[in-house]
Short mmCIF file of C-alpha atoms in Angstrom, two decimals:
data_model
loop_
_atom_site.label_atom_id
_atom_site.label_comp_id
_atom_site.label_asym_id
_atom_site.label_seq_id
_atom_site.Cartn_x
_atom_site.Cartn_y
_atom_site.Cartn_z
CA UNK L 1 -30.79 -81.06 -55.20
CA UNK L 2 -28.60 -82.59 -58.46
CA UNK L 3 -27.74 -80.40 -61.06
CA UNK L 4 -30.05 -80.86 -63.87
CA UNK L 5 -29.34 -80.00 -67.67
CA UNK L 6 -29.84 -76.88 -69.39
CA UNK L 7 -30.36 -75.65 -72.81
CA UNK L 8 -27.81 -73.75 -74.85
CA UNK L 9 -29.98 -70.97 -74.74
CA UNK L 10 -30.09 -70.86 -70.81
CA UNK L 11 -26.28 -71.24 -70.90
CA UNK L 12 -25.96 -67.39 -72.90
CA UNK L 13 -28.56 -66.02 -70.84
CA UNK L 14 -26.72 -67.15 -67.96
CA UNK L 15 -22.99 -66.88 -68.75
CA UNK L 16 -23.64 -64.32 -70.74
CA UNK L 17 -24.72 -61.76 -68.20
CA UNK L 18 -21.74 -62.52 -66.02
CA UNK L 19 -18.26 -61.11 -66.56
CA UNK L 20 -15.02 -62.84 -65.37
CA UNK L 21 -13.44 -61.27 -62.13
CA UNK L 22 -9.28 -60.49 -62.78
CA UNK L 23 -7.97 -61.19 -59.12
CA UNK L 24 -4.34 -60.46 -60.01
CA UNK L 25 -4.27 -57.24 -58.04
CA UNK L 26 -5.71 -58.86 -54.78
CA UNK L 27 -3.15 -61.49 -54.97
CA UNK L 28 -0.06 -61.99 -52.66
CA UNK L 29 2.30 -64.52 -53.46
CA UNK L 30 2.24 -67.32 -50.59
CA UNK L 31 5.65 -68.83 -50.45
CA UNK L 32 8.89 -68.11 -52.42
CA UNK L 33 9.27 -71.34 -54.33
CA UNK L 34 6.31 -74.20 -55.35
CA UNK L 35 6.65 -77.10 -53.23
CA UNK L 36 6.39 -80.83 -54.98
CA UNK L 37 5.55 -83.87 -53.39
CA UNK L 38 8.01 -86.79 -53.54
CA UNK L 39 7.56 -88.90 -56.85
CA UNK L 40 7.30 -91.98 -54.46
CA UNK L 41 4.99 -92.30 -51.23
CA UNK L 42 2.13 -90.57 -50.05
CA UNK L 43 3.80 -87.78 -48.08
CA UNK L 44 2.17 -84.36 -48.95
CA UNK L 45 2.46 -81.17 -47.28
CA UNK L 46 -0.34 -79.45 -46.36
CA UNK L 47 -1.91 -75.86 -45.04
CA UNK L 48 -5.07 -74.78 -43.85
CA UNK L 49 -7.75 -72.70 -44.87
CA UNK L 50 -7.60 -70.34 -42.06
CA UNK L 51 -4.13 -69.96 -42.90
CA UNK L 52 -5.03 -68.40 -45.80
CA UNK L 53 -7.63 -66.52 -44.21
CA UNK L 54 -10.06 -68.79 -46.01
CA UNK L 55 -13.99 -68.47 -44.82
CA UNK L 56 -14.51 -71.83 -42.78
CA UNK L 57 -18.53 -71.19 -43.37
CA UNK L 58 -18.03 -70.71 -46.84
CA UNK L 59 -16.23 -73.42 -47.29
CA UNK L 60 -19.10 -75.82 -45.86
CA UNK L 61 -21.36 -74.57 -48.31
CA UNK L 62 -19.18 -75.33 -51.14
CA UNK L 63 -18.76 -79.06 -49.46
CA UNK L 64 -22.22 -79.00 -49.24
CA UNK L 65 -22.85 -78.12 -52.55
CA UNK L 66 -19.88 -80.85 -53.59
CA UNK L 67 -21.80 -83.37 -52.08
CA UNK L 68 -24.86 -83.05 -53.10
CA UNK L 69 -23.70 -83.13 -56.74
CA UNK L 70 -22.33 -86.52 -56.67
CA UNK L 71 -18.55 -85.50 -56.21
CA UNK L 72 -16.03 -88.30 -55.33
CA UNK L 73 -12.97 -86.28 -54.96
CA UNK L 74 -12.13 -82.87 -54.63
CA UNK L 75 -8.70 -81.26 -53.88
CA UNK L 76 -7.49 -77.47 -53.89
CA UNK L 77 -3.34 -77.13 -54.00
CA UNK L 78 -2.00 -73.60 -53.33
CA UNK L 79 1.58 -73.45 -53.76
CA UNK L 80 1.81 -77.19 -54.37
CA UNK L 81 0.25 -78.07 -50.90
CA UNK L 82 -2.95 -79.46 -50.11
CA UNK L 83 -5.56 -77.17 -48.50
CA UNK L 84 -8.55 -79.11 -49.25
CA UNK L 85 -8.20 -83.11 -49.96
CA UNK L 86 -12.19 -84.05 -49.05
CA UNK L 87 -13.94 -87.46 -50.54
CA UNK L 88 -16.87 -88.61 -50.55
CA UNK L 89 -18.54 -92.29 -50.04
CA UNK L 90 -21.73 -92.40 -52.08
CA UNK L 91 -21.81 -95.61 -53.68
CA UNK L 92 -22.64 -94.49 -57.10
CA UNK L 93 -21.11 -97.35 -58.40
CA UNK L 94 -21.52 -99.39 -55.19
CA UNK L 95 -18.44 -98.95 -53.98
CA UNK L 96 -16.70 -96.48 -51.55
CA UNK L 97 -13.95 -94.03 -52.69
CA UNK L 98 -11.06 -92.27 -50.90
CA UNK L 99 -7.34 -91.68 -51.44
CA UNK L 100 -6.31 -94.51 -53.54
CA UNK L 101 -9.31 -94.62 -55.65
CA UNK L 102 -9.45 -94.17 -59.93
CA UNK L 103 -12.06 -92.77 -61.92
CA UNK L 104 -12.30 -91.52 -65.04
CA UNK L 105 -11.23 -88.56 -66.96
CA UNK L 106 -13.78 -88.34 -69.54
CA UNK L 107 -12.29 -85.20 -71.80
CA UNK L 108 -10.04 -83.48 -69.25
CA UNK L 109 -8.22 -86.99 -70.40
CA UNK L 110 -8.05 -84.73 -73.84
CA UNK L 111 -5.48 -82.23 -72.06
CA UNK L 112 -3.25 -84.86 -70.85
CA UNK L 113 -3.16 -85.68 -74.19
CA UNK L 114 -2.08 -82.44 -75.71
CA UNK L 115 1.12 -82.28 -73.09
CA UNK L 116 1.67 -85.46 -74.39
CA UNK L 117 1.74 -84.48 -78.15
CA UNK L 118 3.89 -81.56 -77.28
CA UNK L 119 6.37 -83.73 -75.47
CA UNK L 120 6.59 -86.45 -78.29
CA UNK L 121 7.63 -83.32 -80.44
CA UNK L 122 10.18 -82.31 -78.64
CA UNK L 123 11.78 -85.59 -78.21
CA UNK L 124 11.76 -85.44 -82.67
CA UNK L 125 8.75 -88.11 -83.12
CA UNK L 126 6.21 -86.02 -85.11
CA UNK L 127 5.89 -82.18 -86.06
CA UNK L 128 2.32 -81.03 -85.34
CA UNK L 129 2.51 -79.56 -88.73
CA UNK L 130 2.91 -82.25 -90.32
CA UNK L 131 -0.03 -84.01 -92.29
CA UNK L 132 -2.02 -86.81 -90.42
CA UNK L 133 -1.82 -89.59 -93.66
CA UNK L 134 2.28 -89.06 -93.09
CA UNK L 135 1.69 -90.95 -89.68
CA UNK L 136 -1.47 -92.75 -90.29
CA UNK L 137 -1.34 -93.57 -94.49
CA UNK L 138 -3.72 -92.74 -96.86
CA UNK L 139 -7.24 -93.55 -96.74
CA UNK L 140 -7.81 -92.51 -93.04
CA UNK L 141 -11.43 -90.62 -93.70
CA UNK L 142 -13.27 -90.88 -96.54
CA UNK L 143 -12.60 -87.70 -98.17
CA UNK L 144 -10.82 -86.80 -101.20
CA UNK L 145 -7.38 -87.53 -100.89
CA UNK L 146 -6.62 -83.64 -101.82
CA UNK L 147 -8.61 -82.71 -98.40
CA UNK L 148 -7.97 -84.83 -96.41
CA UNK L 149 -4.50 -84.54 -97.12
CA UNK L 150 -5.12 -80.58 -95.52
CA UNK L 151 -4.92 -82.18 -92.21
CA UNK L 152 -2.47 -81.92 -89.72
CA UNK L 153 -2.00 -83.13 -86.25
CA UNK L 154 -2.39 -79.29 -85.00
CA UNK L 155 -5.94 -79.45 -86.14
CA UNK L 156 -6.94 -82.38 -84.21
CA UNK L 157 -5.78 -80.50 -81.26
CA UNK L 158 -7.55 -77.49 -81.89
CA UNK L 159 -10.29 -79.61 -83.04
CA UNK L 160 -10.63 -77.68 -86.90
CA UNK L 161 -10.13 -80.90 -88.94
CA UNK L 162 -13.01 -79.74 -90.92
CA UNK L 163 -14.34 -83.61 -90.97
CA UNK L 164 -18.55 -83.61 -90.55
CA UNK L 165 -19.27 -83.77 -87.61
CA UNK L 166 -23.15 -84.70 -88.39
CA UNK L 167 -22.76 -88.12 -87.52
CA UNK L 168 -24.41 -90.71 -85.76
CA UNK L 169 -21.47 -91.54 -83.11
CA UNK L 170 -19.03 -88.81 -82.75
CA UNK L 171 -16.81 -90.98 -81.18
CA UNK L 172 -16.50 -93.04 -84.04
CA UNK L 173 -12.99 -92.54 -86.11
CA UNK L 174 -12.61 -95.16 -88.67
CA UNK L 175 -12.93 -94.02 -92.00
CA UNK L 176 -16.39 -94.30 -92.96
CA UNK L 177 -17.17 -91.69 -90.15
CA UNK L 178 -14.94 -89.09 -91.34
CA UNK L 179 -16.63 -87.26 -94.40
CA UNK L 180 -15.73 -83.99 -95.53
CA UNK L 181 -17.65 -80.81 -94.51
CA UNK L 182 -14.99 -78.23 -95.29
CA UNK L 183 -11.54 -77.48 -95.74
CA UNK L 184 -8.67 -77.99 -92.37
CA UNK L 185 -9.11 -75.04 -90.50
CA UNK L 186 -12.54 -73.53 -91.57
CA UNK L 187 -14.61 -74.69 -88.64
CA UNK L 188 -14.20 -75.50 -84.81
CA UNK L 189 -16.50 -78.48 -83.52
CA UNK L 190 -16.11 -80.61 -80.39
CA UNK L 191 -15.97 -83.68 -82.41
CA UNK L 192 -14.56 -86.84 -79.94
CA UNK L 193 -13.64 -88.95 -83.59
CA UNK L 194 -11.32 -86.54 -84.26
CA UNK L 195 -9.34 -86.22 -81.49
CA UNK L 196 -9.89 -89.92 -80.32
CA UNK L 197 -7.27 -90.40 -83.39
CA UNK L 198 -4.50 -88.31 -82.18
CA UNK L 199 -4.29 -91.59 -79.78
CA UNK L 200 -3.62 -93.83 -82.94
CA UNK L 201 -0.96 -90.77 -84.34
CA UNK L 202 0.81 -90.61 -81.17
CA UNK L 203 1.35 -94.96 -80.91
CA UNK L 204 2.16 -94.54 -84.69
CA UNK L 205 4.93 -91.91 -84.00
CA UNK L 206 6.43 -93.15 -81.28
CA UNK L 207 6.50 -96.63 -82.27
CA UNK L 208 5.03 -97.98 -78.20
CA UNK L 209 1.32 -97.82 -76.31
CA UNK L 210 -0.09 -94.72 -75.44
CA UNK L 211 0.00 -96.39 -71.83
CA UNK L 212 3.90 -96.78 -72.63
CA UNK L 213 4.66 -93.11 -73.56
CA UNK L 214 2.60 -92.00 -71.33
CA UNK L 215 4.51 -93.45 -68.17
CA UNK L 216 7.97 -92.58 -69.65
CA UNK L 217 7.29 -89.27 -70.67
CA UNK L 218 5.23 -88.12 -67.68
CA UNK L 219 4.36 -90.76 -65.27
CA UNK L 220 7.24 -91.81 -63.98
CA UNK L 221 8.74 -87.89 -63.83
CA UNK L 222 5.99 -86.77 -61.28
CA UNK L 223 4.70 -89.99 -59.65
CA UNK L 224 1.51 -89.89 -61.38
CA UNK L 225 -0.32 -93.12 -61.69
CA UNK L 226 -3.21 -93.85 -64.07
CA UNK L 227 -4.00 -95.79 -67.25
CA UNK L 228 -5.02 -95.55 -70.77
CA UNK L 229 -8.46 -97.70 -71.18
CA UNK L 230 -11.09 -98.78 -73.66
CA UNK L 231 -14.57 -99.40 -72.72
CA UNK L 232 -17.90 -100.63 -73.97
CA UNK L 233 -18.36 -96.90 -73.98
CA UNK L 234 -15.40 -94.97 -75.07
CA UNK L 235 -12.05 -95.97 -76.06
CA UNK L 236 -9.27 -94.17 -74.97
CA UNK L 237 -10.08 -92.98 -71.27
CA UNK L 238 -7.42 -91.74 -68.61
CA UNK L 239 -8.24 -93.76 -65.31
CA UNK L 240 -6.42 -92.32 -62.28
CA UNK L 241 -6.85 -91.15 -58.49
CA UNK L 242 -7.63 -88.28 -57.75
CA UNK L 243 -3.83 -87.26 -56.77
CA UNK L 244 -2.48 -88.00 -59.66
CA UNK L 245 -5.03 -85.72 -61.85
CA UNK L 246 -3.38 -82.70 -59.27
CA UNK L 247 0.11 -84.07 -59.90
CA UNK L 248 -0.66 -83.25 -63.72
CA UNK L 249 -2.31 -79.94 -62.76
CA UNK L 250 0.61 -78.81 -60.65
CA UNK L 251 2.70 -79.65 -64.00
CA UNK L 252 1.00 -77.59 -65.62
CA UNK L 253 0.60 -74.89 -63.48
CA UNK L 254 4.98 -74.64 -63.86
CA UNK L 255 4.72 -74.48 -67.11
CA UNK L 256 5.84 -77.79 -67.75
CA UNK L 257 9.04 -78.65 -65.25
CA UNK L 258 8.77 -80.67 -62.17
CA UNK L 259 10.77 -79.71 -59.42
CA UNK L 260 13.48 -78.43 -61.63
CA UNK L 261 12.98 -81.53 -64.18
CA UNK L 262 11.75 -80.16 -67.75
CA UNK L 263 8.94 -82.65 -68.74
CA UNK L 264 7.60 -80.54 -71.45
CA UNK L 265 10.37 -77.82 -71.57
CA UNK L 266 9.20 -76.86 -75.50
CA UNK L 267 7.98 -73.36 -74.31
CA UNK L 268 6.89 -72.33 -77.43
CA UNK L 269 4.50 -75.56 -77.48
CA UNK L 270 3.62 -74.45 -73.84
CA UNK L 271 2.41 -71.58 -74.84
CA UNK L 272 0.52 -71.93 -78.11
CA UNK L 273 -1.57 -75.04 -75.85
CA UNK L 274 -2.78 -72.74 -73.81
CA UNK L 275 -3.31 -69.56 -75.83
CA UNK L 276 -5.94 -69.23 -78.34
CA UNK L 277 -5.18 -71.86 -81.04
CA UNK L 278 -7.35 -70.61 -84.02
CA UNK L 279 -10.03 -67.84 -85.05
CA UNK L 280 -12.92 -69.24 -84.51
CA UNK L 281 -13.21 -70.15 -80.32
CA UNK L 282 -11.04 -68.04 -78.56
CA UNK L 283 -11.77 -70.03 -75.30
CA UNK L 284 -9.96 -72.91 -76.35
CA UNK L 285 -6.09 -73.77 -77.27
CA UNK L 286 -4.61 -77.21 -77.73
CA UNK L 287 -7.49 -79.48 -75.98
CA UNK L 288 -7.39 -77.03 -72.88
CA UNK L 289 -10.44 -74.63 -72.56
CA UNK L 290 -8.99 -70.87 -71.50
CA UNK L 291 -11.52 -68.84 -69.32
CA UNK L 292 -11.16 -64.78 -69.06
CA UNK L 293 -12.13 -64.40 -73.30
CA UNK L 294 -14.82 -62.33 -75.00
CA UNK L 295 -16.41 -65.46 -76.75
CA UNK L 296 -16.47 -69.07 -76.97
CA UNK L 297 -18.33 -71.98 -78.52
CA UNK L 298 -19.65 -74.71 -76.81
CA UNK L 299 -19.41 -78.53 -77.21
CA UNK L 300 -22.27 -79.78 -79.69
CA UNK L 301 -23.18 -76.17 -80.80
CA UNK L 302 -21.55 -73.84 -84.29
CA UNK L 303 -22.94 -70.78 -81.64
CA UNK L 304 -20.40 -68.29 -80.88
CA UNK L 305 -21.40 -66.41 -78.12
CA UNK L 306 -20.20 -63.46 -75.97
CA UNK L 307 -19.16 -65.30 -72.93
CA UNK L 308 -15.80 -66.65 -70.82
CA UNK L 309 -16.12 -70.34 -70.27
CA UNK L 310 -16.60 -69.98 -66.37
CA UNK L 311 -17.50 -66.24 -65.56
CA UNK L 312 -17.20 -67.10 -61.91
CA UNK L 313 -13.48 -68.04 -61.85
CA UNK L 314 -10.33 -66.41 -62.45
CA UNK L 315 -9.74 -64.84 -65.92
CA UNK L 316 -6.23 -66.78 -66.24
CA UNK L 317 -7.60 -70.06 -65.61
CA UNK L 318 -6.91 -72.76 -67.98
CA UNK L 319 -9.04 -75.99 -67.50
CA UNK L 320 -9.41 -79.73 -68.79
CA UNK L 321 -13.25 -80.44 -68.96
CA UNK L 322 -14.63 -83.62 -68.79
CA UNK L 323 -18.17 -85.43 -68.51
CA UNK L 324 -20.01 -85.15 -64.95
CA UNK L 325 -17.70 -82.29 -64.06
CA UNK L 326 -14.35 -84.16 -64.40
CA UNK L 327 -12.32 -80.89 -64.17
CA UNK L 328 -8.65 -80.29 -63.97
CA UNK L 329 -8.42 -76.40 -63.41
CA UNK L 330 -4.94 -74.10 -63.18
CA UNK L 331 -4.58 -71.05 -62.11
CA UNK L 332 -1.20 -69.25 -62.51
CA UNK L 333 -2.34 -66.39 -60.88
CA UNK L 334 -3.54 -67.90 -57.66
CA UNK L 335 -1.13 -70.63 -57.46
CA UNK L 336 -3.74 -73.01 -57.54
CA UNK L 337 -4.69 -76.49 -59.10
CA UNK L 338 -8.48 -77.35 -58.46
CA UNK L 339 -9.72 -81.27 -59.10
CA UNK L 340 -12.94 -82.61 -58.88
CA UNK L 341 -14.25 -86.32 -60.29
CA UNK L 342 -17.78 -87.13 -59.77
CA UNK L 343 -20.71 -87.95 -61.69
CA UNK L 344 -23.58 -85.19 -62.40
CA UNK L 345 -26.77 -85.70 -63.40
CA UNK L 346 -26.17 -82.80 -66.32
CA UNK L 347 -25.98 -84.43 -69.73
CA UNK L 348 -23.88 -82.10 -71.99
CA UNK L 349 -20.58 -83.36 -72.67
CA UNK L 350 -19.00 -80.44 -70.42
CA UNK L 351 -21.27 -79.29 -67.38
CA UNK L 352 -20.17 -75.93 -67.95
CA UNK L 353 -23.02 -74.88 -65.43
CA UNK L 354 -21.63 -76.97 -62.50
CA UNK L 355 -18.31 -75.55 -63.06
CA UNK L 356 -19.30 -72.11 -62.61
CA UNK L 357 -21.15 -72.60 -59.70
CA UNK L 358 -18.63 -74.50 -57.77
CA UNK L 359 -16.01 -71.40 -59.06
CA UNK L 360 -18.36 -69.46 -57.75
CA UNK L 361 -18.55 -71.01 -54.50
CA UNK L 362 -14.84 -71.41 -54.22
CA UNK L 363 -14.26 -67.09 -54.97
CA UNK L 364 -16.61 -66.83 -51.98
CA UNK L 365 -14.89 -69.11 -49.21
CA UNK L 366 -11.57 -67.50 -50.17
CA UNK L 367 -12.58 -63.64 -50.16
#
């Protein structure tokens, strides 16, 4: 059966009745030291599942479950090794898909995006306090110069711009789509425009492509792969395979270094990205949503409601949510980077739903 769409008010009777599970006292560190694959070739070390004295039967179901909702790729690193690499050929574009395959992103590609920012500070191209009009000009939105001069690069990453988002295409960012509705800071909305521009602030600061900064700061220092791409649909979408989106995730999970090799080594920027960024949703820091809070808000709701973001997984985990469950999920205190691309059948811009259930599915084969 696919997953089908719910209502916002199914999602707080649902979420909302579930509490996160903290793990951190069950947990044994594995190994010593995180293992990294080689930046070139497709060597990667591996363990089992029964190694970890995972539940084989449990672990079916999840597949099962996998399957059946369209997934294309799903891997689970512990330590930096692969325990479960598993894809799936079900032509939903007419094609098959394995190892070397790409797919989209969808808004995890928002994440990327964020380590990306915080890199291109470091190396002294922008301050994310600085205003947007210093990188883009003037005339950017169609506010009043004095408000929209109240914008700064930090609130397109935590999404608090303040621009309306009661617009036709939210993906839209030229200037007639960005209208005033209050001041910087004063209201969190999952508005695409707004952070589709960071794009245009991060070429304009660095002087080169996205797809340019991208593979010097990042790509070529972990052997990720992938590109930046505009279609008829979006503009501005990671393409990658699926071992490349875990490259990124085991990044992540060390804070930023590769194998010894600081790729975002700005710990203070660390830190605020993945801590709450502002006030008003807890569960989310720069572009990364942060599981184990008291509250969050939704994409395409001004609802705060008394929930984590995925009940079913660990409290620590920090994810990059896409559409039709393109997820990127760390967790520090497991050791663990989860991926899964797919499509879904769900039609909210984060299947927040799907994501649960497959954490929930996951706790279960590894009790």
């Amino acid at each position: 059966m696919k997953y089908l769409y719910f209502p916002i008010t199914v999602w707080i009777i649902l979420l909302s009745s579930c509490t996160s599970p903290d793990n951190s006292d069950n947990i044994e560190d594995l190994n010593e030291f995180t293992y990294f694959p080689p930046i070139t070739g497709t060597n990667w070390e591996t363990t089992t599942p029964s190694t970890l004295g995972w539940n084989t039967q449990k672990l079916n179901e999840l597949h099962t479950f996998l399957e059946t909702n369209e997934t294309r790729a799903f891997i689970v690193l512990v330590d930096g090794k692969v325990v479960v690499e598993e894809y799936w050929n079900n032509d939903l574009l007419g094609q098959s898909f394995d190892v070397n395959s790409t797919w989209y992103w969808a808004s995890a590609g928002k994440s990327l995006t964020a380590t990306l920012i915080g890199i291109a500070q470091e190396e002294g191209f922008l301050n994310i306090n600085d205003k947007t009009s210093d990188y883009l000009g003037t005339g950017w939105t169609s506010m009043p110069q004095a408000q929209e001069d109240l914008i700064t690069i930090k609130n397109h990453l935590t999404l608090t711009t303040g621009i309306d988002f009661n617009v036709t295409n939210e993906d839209c960012y030229d200037p007639s789509c960005f209208n005033y509705l209050v001041d910087a800071g004063n209201e969190w909305y999952y508005h695409n425009g707004t952070y589709l521009i960071t794009h245009d602030i991060l070429e304009a600061a660095t002087g080169v492509t996205n797809n340019e900064f991208t593979t010097t700061a990042i790509k070529d220092k972990i052997g990720m792969s992938g590109l930046w791409v505009n279609t008829a649909q979006s503009s501005n979408l990671f393409f990658s395979n699926a071992r490349s989106a875990a490259r990124f995730g085991l990044l992540t999970l060390n804070e930023g270094t590769w194998d010894g090799t600081a790729v975002l080594g700005d710990s203070n920027y660390f830190n605020a990205m993945i801590n709450t960024s502002q006030p008003i949703n807890e569960s989310y820091g720069y572009l990364w949503w942060l599981n184990g809070k008291n509250s969050l808000r939704f994409p395409g709701s001004t609802a705060t409601i008394p929930s984590a973001v995925t009940p079913s997984g660990p409290s620590d985990m920090i994810s990059a949510l896409g559409k039709d469950g393109q997820f990127i999920d760390v967790v520090p205190s497991l050791d663990m980077v989860v991926i899964r691309m797919g499509g879904s059948s769900a039609q909210e811009p984060v299947p927040v739903l799907f994501h649960d259930e497959m954490w929930s599915k996951l706790m279960e084969a590894m009790e």
